[in-house]
mmCIF file of C-alpha atoms in Angstrom:
data_model
loop_
_atom_site.group_PDB
_atom_site.id
_atom_site.type_symbol
_atom_site.label_atom_id
_atom_site.label_comp_id
_atom_site.label_asym_id
_atom_site.label_seq_id
_atom_site.Cartn_x
_atom_site.Cartn_y
_atom_site.Cartn_z
ATOM 1 C CA MET A 21 -14.256 -6.168 -13.332
ATOM 2 C CA ASN A 22 -13.479 -8.658 -10.566
ATOM 3 C CA GLN A 23 -11.733 -6.699 -7.802
ATOM 4 C CA LYS A 24 -9.978 -9.629 -6.117
ATOM 5 C CA PRO A 25 -6.292 -8.758 -5.619
ATOM 6 C CA GLU A 26 -5.189 -11.417 -8.115
ATOM 7 C CA ASN A 27 -7.300 -9.767 -10.825
ATOM 8 C CA ILE A 28 -5.974 -6.219 -10.512
ATOM 9 C CA ILE A 29 -4.912 -5.154 -13.968
ATOM 10 C CA PHE A 30 -1.159 -4.719 -13.928
ATOM 11 C CA ARG A 31 0.874 -6.637 -16.441
ATOM 12 C CA HIS A 32 3.370 -8.193 -14.030
ATOM 13 C CA VAL A 33 0.526 -9.249 -11.710
ATOM 14 C CA GLY A 34 -1.060 -11.144 -14.577
ATOM 15 C CA ASP A 35 2.261 -12.712 -15.584
ATOM 16 C CA MET A 36 2.971 -13.973 -12.069
ATOM 17 C CA ARG A 37 -0.576 -15.272 -11.805
ATOM 18 C CA ARG A 38 -0.255 -17.227 -15.055
ATOM 19 C CA LEU A 39 3.089 -18.706 -13.993
ATOM 20 C CA SER A 40 1.533 -19.824 -10.711
ATOM 21 C CA TYR A 41 -1.324 -21.582 -12.477
ATOM 22 C CA ILE A 42 1.134 -23.294 -14.836
ATOM 23 C CA ALA A 43 3.236 -24.549 -11.903
ATOM 24 C CA LEU A 44 0.185 -25.770 -9.984
ATOM 25 C CA ALA A 45 -1.270 -27.467 -13.062
ATOM 26 C CA GLN A 46 1.963 -29.436 -13.292
ATOM 27 C CA ALA A 47 1.722 -30.181 -9.569
ATOM 28 C CA ASP A 48 -1.801 -31.544 -10.156
ATOM 29 C CA GLN A 49 -0.369 -34.086 -12.579
ATOM 30 C CA LEU A 50 2.240 -35.196 -10.030
ATOM 31 C CA VAL A 51 0.044 -35.637 -6.941
ATOM 32 C CA ALA A 52 -0.821 -39.270 -7.681
ATOM 33 C CA THR A 53 2.634 -40.404 -8.858
ATOM 34 C CA ASP A 54 5.121 -38.131 -7.075
ATOM 35 C CA PRO A 55 3.444 -36.166 -4.265
ATOM 36 C CA GLN A 56 6.780 -34.870 -2.945
ATOM 37 C CA ALA A 57 7.489 -33.221 -6.300
ATOM 38 C CA ALA A 58 3.960 -31.817 -6.308
ATOM 39 C CA ILE A 59 4.301 -30.124 -2.929
ATOM 40 C CA THR A 60 7.776 -28.891 -3.876
ATOM 41 C CA LEU A 61 6.206 -27.018 -6.793
ATOM 42 C CA ALA A 62 3.517 -25.625 -4.496
ATOM 43 C CA ALA A 63 6.043 -24.545 -1.848
ATOM 44 C CA ASP A 64 8.306 -22.974 -4.482
ATOM 45 C CA THR A 65 5.358 -21.005 -5.868
ATOM 46 C CA LEU A 66 4.546 -19.839 -2.347
ATOM 47 C CA ALA A 67 8.201 -18.831 -1.896
ATOM 48 C CA ALA A 68 8.020 -16.817 -5.137
ATOM 49 C CA ALA A 69 4.934 -15.068 -3.753
ATOM 50 C CA ARG A 70 6.738 -14.122 -0.550
ATOM 51 C CA HIS A 71 9.788 -12.847 -2.418
ATOM 52 C CA ALA A 72 7.571 -10.804 -4.749
ATOM 53 C CA GLY A 73 6.493 -8.608 -1.849
ATOM 54 C CA THR A 74 9.848 -8.042 -0.181
ATOM 55 C CA ASN A 75 10.484 -4.643 -1.806
ATOM 56 C CA ASN A 76 7.511 -3.340 0.237
ATOM 57 C CA PHE A 77 5.694 -1.559 -2.579
ATOM 58 C CA LEU A 78 1.923 -1.902 -2.535
ATOM 59 C CA ILE A 79 1.617 -3.417 -6.002
ATOM 60 C CA SER A 80 4.272 -6.030 -5.146
ATOM 61 C CA ARG A 81 2.574 -6.753 -1.831
ATOM 62 C CA LEU A 82 -0.714 -7.298 -3.665
ATOM 63 C CA VAL A 83 1.073 -9.737 -5.983
ATOM 64 C CA GLN A 84 2.268 -11.614 -2.896
ATOM 65 C CA SER A 85 -1.236 -11.735 -1.446
ATOM 66 C CA ALA A 86 -2.747 -12.876 -4.739
ATOM 67 C CA LEU A 87 -0.250 -15.692 -5.320
ATOM 68 C CA ASP A 88 -0.459 -16.745 -1.684
ATOM 69 C CA GLY A 89 -4.209 -17.154 -2.098
ATOM 70 C CA ILE A 90 -3.842 -19.183 -5.289
ATOM 71 C CA VAL A 91 -1.364 -21.608 -3.687
ATOM 72 C CA THR A 92 -3.354 -21.870 -0.442
ATOM 73 C CA ASN A 93 -6.500 -22.813 -2.358
ATOM 74 C CA TRP A 94 -4.551 -25.431 -4.323
ATOM 75 C CA ILE A 95 -3.140 -26.989 -1.136
ATOM 76 C CA ALA A 96 -6.612 -27.092 0.418
ATOM 77 C CA ARG A 97 -8.123 -28.737 -2.657
ATOM 78 C CA ARG A 98 -5.417 -31.431 -2.918
ATOM 79 C CA LEU A 99 -4.855 -31.995 0.810
ATOM 80 C CA PRO A 100 -6.974 -35.192 1.070
ATOM 81 C CA ASP A 101 -4.853 -36.710 -1.729
ATOM 82 C CA LEU A 102 -1.494 -36.151 -0.003
ATOM 83 C CA PRO A 103 0.156 -38.846 2.184
ATOM 84 C CA PRO A 104 0.879 -37.891 5.832
ATOM 85 C CA ASP A 105 4.655 -37.706 5.301
ATOM 86 C CA THR A 106 4.148 -35.356 2.352
ATOM 87 C CA VAL A 107 1.893 -33.118 4.436
ATOM 88 C CA SER A 108 4.563 -33.020 7.162
ATOM 89 C CA GLU A 109 7.186 -32.028 4.600
ATOM 90 C CA LEU A 110 4.892 -29.313 3.253
ATOM 91 C CA GLN A 111 4.423 -27.954 6.789
ATOM 92 C CA ARG A 112 8.195 -27.878 7.252
ATOM 93 C CA ARG A 113 8.736 -26.093 3.930
ATOM 94 C CA ILE A 114 6.105 -23.452 4.666
ATOM 95 C CA ALA A 115 7.555 -22.827 8.144
ATOM 96 C CA THR A 116 10.945 -21.946 6.617
ATOM 97 C CA LEU A 117 9.594 -19.426 4.097
ATOM 98 C CA PRO A 118 10.265 -15.706 4.569
ATOM 99 C CA ASP A 119 7.369 -13.534 5.694
ATOM 100 C CA GLY A 120 7.485 -11.435 2.548
ATOM 101 C CA GLY A 121 6.407 -7.806 2.453
ATOM 102 C CA ASP A 122 5.168 -5.765 5.392
ATOM 103 C CA TRP A 123 1.959 -3.791 4.835
ATOM 104 C CA ALA A 124 2.922 -0.920 7.128
ATOM 105 C CA ALA A 125 6.297 -0.593 5.397
ATOM 106 C CA CYS A 126 4.433 -0.427 2.080
ATOM 107 C CA PHE A 127 2.569 2.666 3.255
ATOM 108 C CA GLN A 128 5.860 4.212 4.351
ATOM 109 C CA ASN A 129 7.182 3.698 0.821
ATOM 110 C CA GLU A 130 3.904 4.902 -0.653
ATOM 111 C CA LYS A 131 4.600 8.307 0.894
ATOM 112 C CA ARG A 132 7.277 8.779 -1.758
ATOM 113 C CA PHE A 133 4.624 9.242 -4.420
ATOM 114 C CA PRO A 134 2.887 12.347 -3.028
ATOM 115 C CA GLU A 135 6.341 13.746 -2.259
ATOM 116 C CA SER A 136 7.431 13.142 -5.853
ATOM 117 C CA MET A 137 4.166 14.573 -7.149
ATOM 118 C CA LEU A 138 4.705 17.765 -5.163
ATOM 119 C CA ASP A 139 8.263 18.020 -6.516
ATOM 120 C CA GLN A 140 6.835 17.890 -10.051
ATOM 121 C CA ILE A 141 4.333 20.624 -9.239
ATOM 122 C CA LEU A 142 7.063 22.752 -7.679
ATOM 123 C CA ASP A 143 9.174 22.284 -10.789
ATOM 124 C CA LEU A 144 6.210 23.230 -12.966
ATOM 125 C CA VAL A 145 5.768 26.564 -11.176
ATOM 126 C CA ALA A 146 9.365 27.101 -10.058
ATOM 127 C CA LEU A 147 9.626 30.627 -11.395
ATOM 128 C CA ALA A 148 5.989 31.329 -12.132
ATOM 129 C CA PRO A 149 5.170 35.035 -12.260
ATOM 130 C CA ALA A 150 3.490 36.157 -9.058
ATOM 131 C CA SER A 151 3.391 39.212 -6.866
ATOM 132 C CA GLU A 152 5.924 39.406 -4.079
ATOM 133 C CA SER A 153 4.480 39.111 -0.594
ATOM 134 C CA ASP A 154 4.698 42.597 0.875
ATOM 135 C CA LEU A 155 3.780 41.217 4.286
ATOM 136 C CA THR A 156 6.688 38.759 4.329
ATOM 137 C CA ALA A 157 9.197 40.984 2.537
ATOM 138 C CA ARG A 158 8.848 43.671 5.208
ATOM 139 C CA THR A 159 10.293 41.391 7.897
ATOM 140 C CA LEU A 160 12.248 38.644 6.089
ATOM 141 C CA ARG A 161 14.756 38.525 3.270
ATOM 142 C CA MET A 162 17.314 36.135 1.820
ATOM 143 C CA ALA A 163 20.940 37.163 2.392
ATOM 144 C CA GLY A 164 22.875 34.236 0.934
ATOM 145 C CA LEU A 165 22.964 30.638 -0.291
ATOM 146 C CA LEU A 166 25.444 27.825 0.352
ATOM 147 C CA ASN A 167 25.111 24.699 -1.803
ATOM 148 C CA ASP A 168 27.632 21.895 -1.274
ATOM 149 C CA GLY A 169 25.844 19.470 -3.602
ATOM 150 C CA LYS A 170 23.970 17.489 -0.970
ATOM 151 C CA THR A 171 22.960 20.102 1.571
ATOM 152 C CA VAL A 172 21.549 23.547 0.930
ATOM 153 C CA SER A 173 21.927 26.249 3.565
ATOM 154 C CA ILE A 174 20.126 29.567 3.231
ATOM 155 C CA SER A 175 21.062 32.740 5.058
ATOM 156 C CA LEU A 176 18.004 34.713 6.155
ATOM 157 C CA GLU A 177 17.589 38.086 7.780
ATOM 158 C CA THR A 178 14.717 39.288 9.930
ATOM 159 C CA THR A 179 14.428 42.827 11.266
ATOM 160 C CA ASP A 180 16.971 42.092 14.007
ATOM 161 C CA LEU A 181 18.579 38.699 13.252
ATOM 162 C CA ASN A 182 20.810 37.043 10.653
ATOM 163 C CA PHE A 183 21.012 33.233 10.612
ATOM 164 C CA TRP A 184 21.610 30.169 8.442
ATOM 165 C CA ILE A 185 19.005 27.436 8.073
ATOM 166 C CA GLN A 186 18.877 23.986 6.412
ATOM 167 C CA THR A 187 15.987 21.854 5.156
ATOM 168 C CA GLY A 188 13.809 20.628 8.009
ATOM 169 C CA GLN A 189 15.194 23.125 10.521
ATOM 170 C CA THR A 190 13.164 25.730 12.388
ATOM 171 C CA ARG A 191 15.059 28.790 13.605
ATOM 172 C CA HIS A 192 13.726 32.056 14.981
ATOM 173 C CA GLY A 193 10.194 31.270 13.835
ATOM 174 C CA VAL A 194 11.186 30.294 10.283
ATOM 175 C CA ARG A 195 11.032 26.699 9.016
ATOM 176 C CA LEU A 196 12.754 25.661 5.790
ATOM 177 C CA VAL A 197 10.274 23.090 4.500
ATOM 178 C CA SER A 198 12.039 22.046 1.293
ATOM 179 C CA VAL A 199 14.379 23.042 -1.530
ATOM 180 C CA ASP A 200 13.682 21.743 -5.034
ATOM 181 C CA LEU A 201 16.256 19.538 -6.765
ATOM 182 C CA LYS A 202 17.126 22.204 -9.339
ATOM 183 C CA ARG A 203 17.772 24.745 -6.581
ATOM 184 C CA HIS A 204 15.275 27.180 -8.117
ATOM 185 C CA GLN A 205 13.123 27.661 -5.054
ATOM 186 C CA ALA A 206 12.607 26.907 -1.392
ATOM 187 C CA LEU A 207 9.444 26.618 0.677
ATOM 188 C CA LEU A 208 9.369 28.450 3.996
ATOM 189 C CA SER A 209 6.883 28.419 6.841
ATOM 190 C CA TYR A 210 6.841 31.893 8.394
ATOM 191 C CA GLU A 211 4.355 33.618 10.678
ATOM 192 C CA GLY A 212 1.693 30.999 9.927
ATOM 193 C CA ARG A 213 2.082 31.301 6.144
ATOM 194 C CA LEU A 214 3.736 29.106 3.520
ATOM 195 C CA VAL A 215 6.018 31.202 1.339
ATOM 196 C CA GLN A 216 7.933 30.446 -1.843
ATOM 197 C CA LEU A 217 11.487 31.790 -1.885
ATOM 198 C CA GLN A 218 12.713 32.131 -5.465
ATOM 199 C CA LEU A 219 16.421 31.585 -4.916
ATOM 200 C CA GLU A 220 17.807 33.308 -8.008
ATOM 201 C CA GLY A 221 15.815 36.510 -7.615
ATOM 202 C CA ARG A 222 15.589 36.262 -3.802
ATOM 203 C CA LYS A 223 11.885 36.949 -4.131
ATOM 204 C CA LEU A 224 9.310 35.889 -1.495
ATOM 205 C CA VAL A 225 5.875 34.884 -2.799
ATOM 206 C CA ASP A 226 2.821 33.696 -0.854
ATOM 207 C CA LEU A 227 1.842 30.263 -2.150
ATOM 208 C CA ASP A 228 -1.859 31.035 -2.387
ATOM 209 C CA THR A 229 -1.078 33.614 -5.084
ATOM 210 C CA ILE A 230 0.613 30.989 -7.302
ATOM 211 C CA HIS A 231 -1.989 29.207 -9.409
ATOM 212 C CA VAL A 232 -1.270 25.732 -10.766
ATOM 213 C CA THR A 233 -2.772 24.546 -14.035
ATOM 214 C CA LEU A 234 -1.698 21.106 -15.179
ATOM 215 C CA PRO A 235 -1.289 20.767 -18.960
ATOM 216 C CA GLU A 236 -4.038 18.804 -20.713
ATOM 217 C CA ASP A 237 -1.579 16.001 -21.514
ATOM 218 C CA HIS A 238 -0.169 15.775 -17.978
ATOM 219 C CA PRO A 239 -0.112 12.078 -16.857
ATOM 220 C CA LEU A 240 -1.973 12.887 -13.640
ATOM 221 C CA ARG A 241 -4.850 14.517 -15.513
ATOM 222 C CA LYS A 242 -4.991 11.601 -17.947
ATOM 223 C CA MET A 243 -5.071 9.077 -15.104
ATOM 224 C CA LEU A 244 -7.889 10.862 -13.279
ATOM 225 C CA GLU A 245 -9.987 10.937 -16.449
ATOM 226 C CA PHE A 246 -10.060 7.125 -16.439
ATOM 227 C CA LEU A 247 -10.632 6.509 -12.722
ATOM 228 C CA PRO A 248 -14.264 6.310 -11.564
ATOM 229 C CA GLY A 249 -15.212 9.081 -9.171
ATOM 230 C CA LYS A 250 -12.032 11.073 -9.863
ATOM 231 C CA HIS A 251 -12.116 14.405 -11.718
ATOM 232 C CA PRO A 252 -9.209 16.681 -12.757
ATOM 233 C CA GLU A 253 -11.241 19.744 -11.747
ATOM 234 C CA ASP A 254 -11.078 18.552 -8.111
ATOM 235 C CA LEU A 255 -7.276 18.925 -8.041
ATOM 236 C CA PRO A 256 -5.722 21.692 -5.923
ATOM 237 C CA GLN A 257 -5.762 25.068 -7.665
ATOM 238 C CA THR A 258 -2.892 26.920 -5.961
ATOM 239 C CA LEU A 259 0.567 25.950 -4.803
ATOM 240 C CA PHE A 260 -0.524 26.505 -1.209
ATOM 241 C CA GLN A 261 -3.323 23.975 -1.717
ATOM 242 C CA TRP A 262 -0.901 21.461 -3.270
ATOM 243 C CA VAL A 263 1.460 21.714 -0.306
ATOM 244 C CA THR A 264 -1.429 21.463 2.161
ATOM 245 C CA VAL A 265 -3.042 18.487 0.419
ATOM 246 C CA THR A 266 0.280 16.661 0.120
ATOM 247 C CA GLN A 267 0.802 17.011 3.869
ATOM 248 C CA GLU A 268 -2.775 15.838 4.427
ATOM 249 C CA ILE A 269 -2.076 12.657 2.440
ATOM 250 C CA MET A 270 1.215 12.088 4.264
ATOM 251 C CA ASP A 271 -0.557 12.427 7.619
ATOM 252 C CA TYR A 272 -3.205 9.957 6.407
ATOM 253 C CA TYR A 273 -0.518 7.387 5.589
ATOM 254 C CA ASP A 274 1.167 7.955 8.963
ATOM 255 C CA ALA A 275 -2.141 7.371 10.756
ATOM 256 C CA LEU A 276 -2.686 4.161 8.774
ATOM 257 C CA ILE A 277 0.801 2.920 9.592
ATOM 258 C CA ALA A 278 0.239 3.519 13.306
ATOM 259 C CA SER A 279 -3.038 1.567 13.442
ATOM 260 C CA PHE A 280 -2.864 -0.862 10.510
ATOM 261 C CA ASP A 281 -2.382 -4.048 12.528
ATOM 262 C CA ASP A 282 -5.260 -3.161 14.863
ATOM 263 C CA PHE A 283 -7.679 -4.044 12.033
ATOM 264 C CA ASP A 284 -10.065 -1.348 13.213
ATOM 265 C CA PHE A 285 -11.887 -0.947 9.905
ATOM 266 C CA ALA A 286 -14.281 1.716 11.178
ATOM 267 C CA ASN A 287 -11.325 3.865 12.228
ATOM 268 C CA SER A 288 -9.627 3.406 8.849
ATOM 269 C CA THR A 289 -12.812 4.431 7.058
ATOM 270 C CA ALA A 290 -13.116 7.492 9.295
ATOM 271 C CA LEU A 291 -9.509 8.493 8.532
ATOM 272 C CA TYR A 292 -10.289 8.464 4.823
ATOM 273 C CA GLU A 293 -13.631 10.240 5.147
ATOM 274 C CA ARG A 294 -11.954 13.109 6.999
ATOM 275 C CA LEU A 295 -9.776 13.855 3.965
ATOM 276 C CA SER A 296 -10.594 16.835 1.775
ATOM 277 C CA LEU A 297 -12.014 16.260 -1.702
ATOM 278 C CA ALA A 298 -8.659 17.167 -3.263
ATOM 279 C CA ALA A 299 -6.824 14.657 -1.048
ATOM 280 C CA LYS A 300 -9.353 11.937 -1.916
ATOM 281 C CA THR A 301 -8.778 12.739 -5.589
ATOM 282 C CA LEU A 302 -5.066 12.061 -5.166
ATOM 283 C CA THR A 303 -5.255 8.904 -3.049
ATOM 284 C CA MET A 304 -7.622 6.025 -2.330
ATOM 285 C CA ASP A 305 -9.366 4.488 0.651
ATOM 286 C CA MET A 306 -6.592 2.244 1.948
ATOM 287 C CA GLY A 307 -9.064 0.476 4.225
ATOM 288 C CA SER A 308 -9.663 -1.982 1.384
ATOM 289 C CA LEU A 309 -6.012 -3.029 1.637
ATOM 290 C CA GLN A 310 -6.383 -3.450 5.394
ATOM 291 C CA ARG A 311 -9.249 -5.844 4.688
ATOM 292 C CA THR A 312 -7.032 -7.693 2.221
ATOM 293 C CA ALA A 313 -4.394 -8.014 4.948
ATOM 294 C CA ALA A 314 -7.010 -9.332 7.401
ATOM 295 C CA HIS A 315 -8.253 -11.833 4.811
ATOM 296 C CA GLU A 316 -4.655 -12.961 4.294
ATOM 297 C CA LYS A 317 -4.052 -13.390 8.034
ATOM 298 C CA ILE A 318 -7.200 -15.487 8.398
ATOM 299 C CA ARG A 319 -6.290 -17.599 5.373
ATOM 300 C CA SER A 320 -2.841 -18.290 6.864
ATOM 301 C CA ALA A 321 -4.399 -19.399 10.173
ATOM 302 C CA GLN A 322 -6.833 -21.638 8.305
ATOM 303 C CA LEU A 323 -4.026 -23.259 6.302
ATOM 304 C CA THR A 324 -1.958 -23.871 9.438
ATOM 305 C CA ALA A 325 -4.963 -25.484 11.125
ATOM 306 C CA VAL A 326 -5.907 -27.799 8.258
ATOM 307 C CA LEU A 327 -2.306 -28.964 7.745
ATOM 308 C CA ALA A 328 -1.958 -29.742 11.461
ATOM 309 C CA ALA A 329 -5.258 -31.638 11.431
ATOM 310 C CA ALA A 330 -4.439 -33.633 8.293
ATOM 311 C CA ALA A 331 -2.422 -36.186 10.264
ATOM 312 C CA THR A 332 -5.472 -37.018 12.397
ATOM 313 C CA GLY A 333 -7.776 -37.605 9.452
ATOM 314 C CA LYS A 334 -10.320 -35.259 11.015
ATOM 315 C CA PRO A 335 -11.155 -31.581 10.496
ATOM 316 C CA PRO A 336 -9.592 -29.108 12.957
ATOM 317 C CA ALA A 337 -11.613 -28.110 16.012
ATOM 318 C CA ASP A 338 -11.744 -25.037 18.253
ATOM 319 C CA VAL A 339 -9.311 -23.005 16.141
ATOM 320 C CA ILE A 340 -9.614 -19.273 16.899
ATOM 321 C CA ASP A 341 -9.937 -16.758 14.100
ATOM 322 C CA PRO A 342 -7.132 -14.156 14.549
ATOM 323 C CA ILE A 343 -9.399 -11.301 13.406
ATOM 324 C CA THR A 344 -12.841 -12.021 14.894
ATOM 325 C CA GLN A 345 -11.427 -13.920 17.922
ATOM 326 C CA LYS A 346 -14.173 -16.511 17.446
ATOM 327 C CA PRO A 347 -13.759 -20.199 16.523
ATOM 328 C CA PHE A 348 -13.748 -20.998 12.827
ATOM 329 C CA ARG A 349 -16.912 -22.710 11.640
ATOM 330 C CA ILE A 350 -16.295 -26.226 10.246
ATOM 331 C CA THR A 351 -18.847 -27.597 7.770
ATOM 332 C CA PRO A 352 -18.533 -31.117 6.255
ATOM 333 C CA THR A 353 -19.207 -31.180 2.527
ATOM 334 C CA THR A 354 -20.688 -33.740 0.186
ATOM 335 C CA THR A 355 -17.921 -34.705 -2.222
ATOM 336 C CA SER A 356 -17.127 -37.656 -4.432
ATOM 337 C CA ASN A 357 -14.835 -39.226 -1.823
ATOM 338 C CA GLY A 358 -16.534 -37.901 1.315
ATOM 339 C CA THR A 359 -13.402 -36.279 2.744
ATOM 340 C CA GLY A 360 -14.190 -32.610 2.242
ATOM 341 C CA TYR A 361 -15.086 -29.806 4.616
ATOM 342 C CA ILE A 362 -15.108 -26.015 4.737
ATOM 343 C CA ILE A 363 -13.299 -23.970 7.384
ATOM 344 C CA GLU A 364 -14.933 -20.563 7.519
ATOM 345 C CA SER A 365 -14.519 -17.210 9.252
ATOM 346 C CA GLU A 366 -17.282 -14.748 10.056
ATOM 347 C CA PHE A 367 -15.072 -12.002 8.650
ATOM 348 C CA ARG A 368 -16.251 -10.732 5.303
ATOM 349 C CA PRO A 369 -13.992 -8.681 3.072
ATOM 350 C CA SER A 370 -16.012 -6.244 1.031
ATOM 351 C CA PRO A 371 -17.993 -7.529 -0.773
ATOM 352 C CA PRO A 372 -19.039 -11.044 0.477
ATOM 353 C CA PRO A 373 -18.538 -14.048 0.516
ATOM 354 C CA PRO A 374 -16.904 -14.737 3.902
ATOM 355 C CA THR A 375 -13.275 -15.825 4.211
ATOM 356 C CA ARG A 376 -13.264 -19.579 3.861
ATOM 357 C CA LEU A 377 -11.070 -22.447 2.733
ATOM 358 C CA VAL A 378 -12.532 -25.477 0.947
ATOM 359 C CA ILE A 379 -10.739 -28.718 1.804
ATOM 360 C CA GLY A 380 -10.970 -31.347 -0.909
ATOM 361 C CA PRO A 381 -12.906 -31.065 -4.149
ATOM 362 C CA GLU A 382 -15.522 -28.377 -4.540
ATOM 363 C CA PRO A 383 -18.757 -29.539 -2.862
ATOM 364 C CA ASP A 384 -21.212 -31.335 -5.123
ATOM 365 C CA LYS A 385 -23.976 -29.031 -6.313
ATOM 366 C CA ARG A 386 -27.407 -30.545 -5.943
#
């Protein structure tokens, strides 16, 4: 399977891709007779790409990147056929387009999925039979519960203190990590341990004594069976492991967000490699998306350069690649009308070829 972003198999990706090709095929027919209408179609397709990514979900952002690439390649191919005033209008239209989705914001939203997954696991084992933690029960107990619909407050007692605590708070060495939506249980961090507090029975249970077995028909198990290199048996086995792995994934996303725009691919790879096997089973190496973002940034710089140079009738010169910080390589091509060239970066997404834009028809193959 071709792993280019525009070929990722999601139905709405394919639909948007087909609509883009239909619009650009119509633009092809208009270039000779009505170039302004042709570039309007191209600019509108580019606008649709930008709007597709504005909800800042990864799949939508990939749609934006895919459509952006399709339109950019079309503009490059037809650029020698466009009059100077049409090129100027196209530049103006592109300059007014929204930026679209933000990659770092996508990762922030992506954190919702491990959180939701943990909520499902917590619901699955909400009142699972398990032995009460003698160690915790000797020094901590639940005294009361206040639930106003939005906020849950729990009254706790230690050997010498009585206090109320809400989600996210840490008081007297106890942190209330979370309370499930059904108000069946809470997760506490206490004396270096994660503890389940079963709210109805006021029972404290160490999480590593609660085993989690996903049903055979659970969607997560089914998904892992179809993904290469992923195996259901590598999932966490206890509730403690699920909580720990979820936090590990959240920390991974936070680290990516902090360094995403640095385009330090070695660092991104190292962040992923440091994950446990269970965490790798539940996420992916997001470095590939960072490379997609770099490819997109280069492609945008290339398009800006070739549009600016179109008025001169010559290829651009001494344009700096925003990722490698080296000049783009310009290579004239042999085409039917002799107007083509390739503007190329040394940056290579994985796998090759390098990031390049072909101006004019595809070079003649000899």
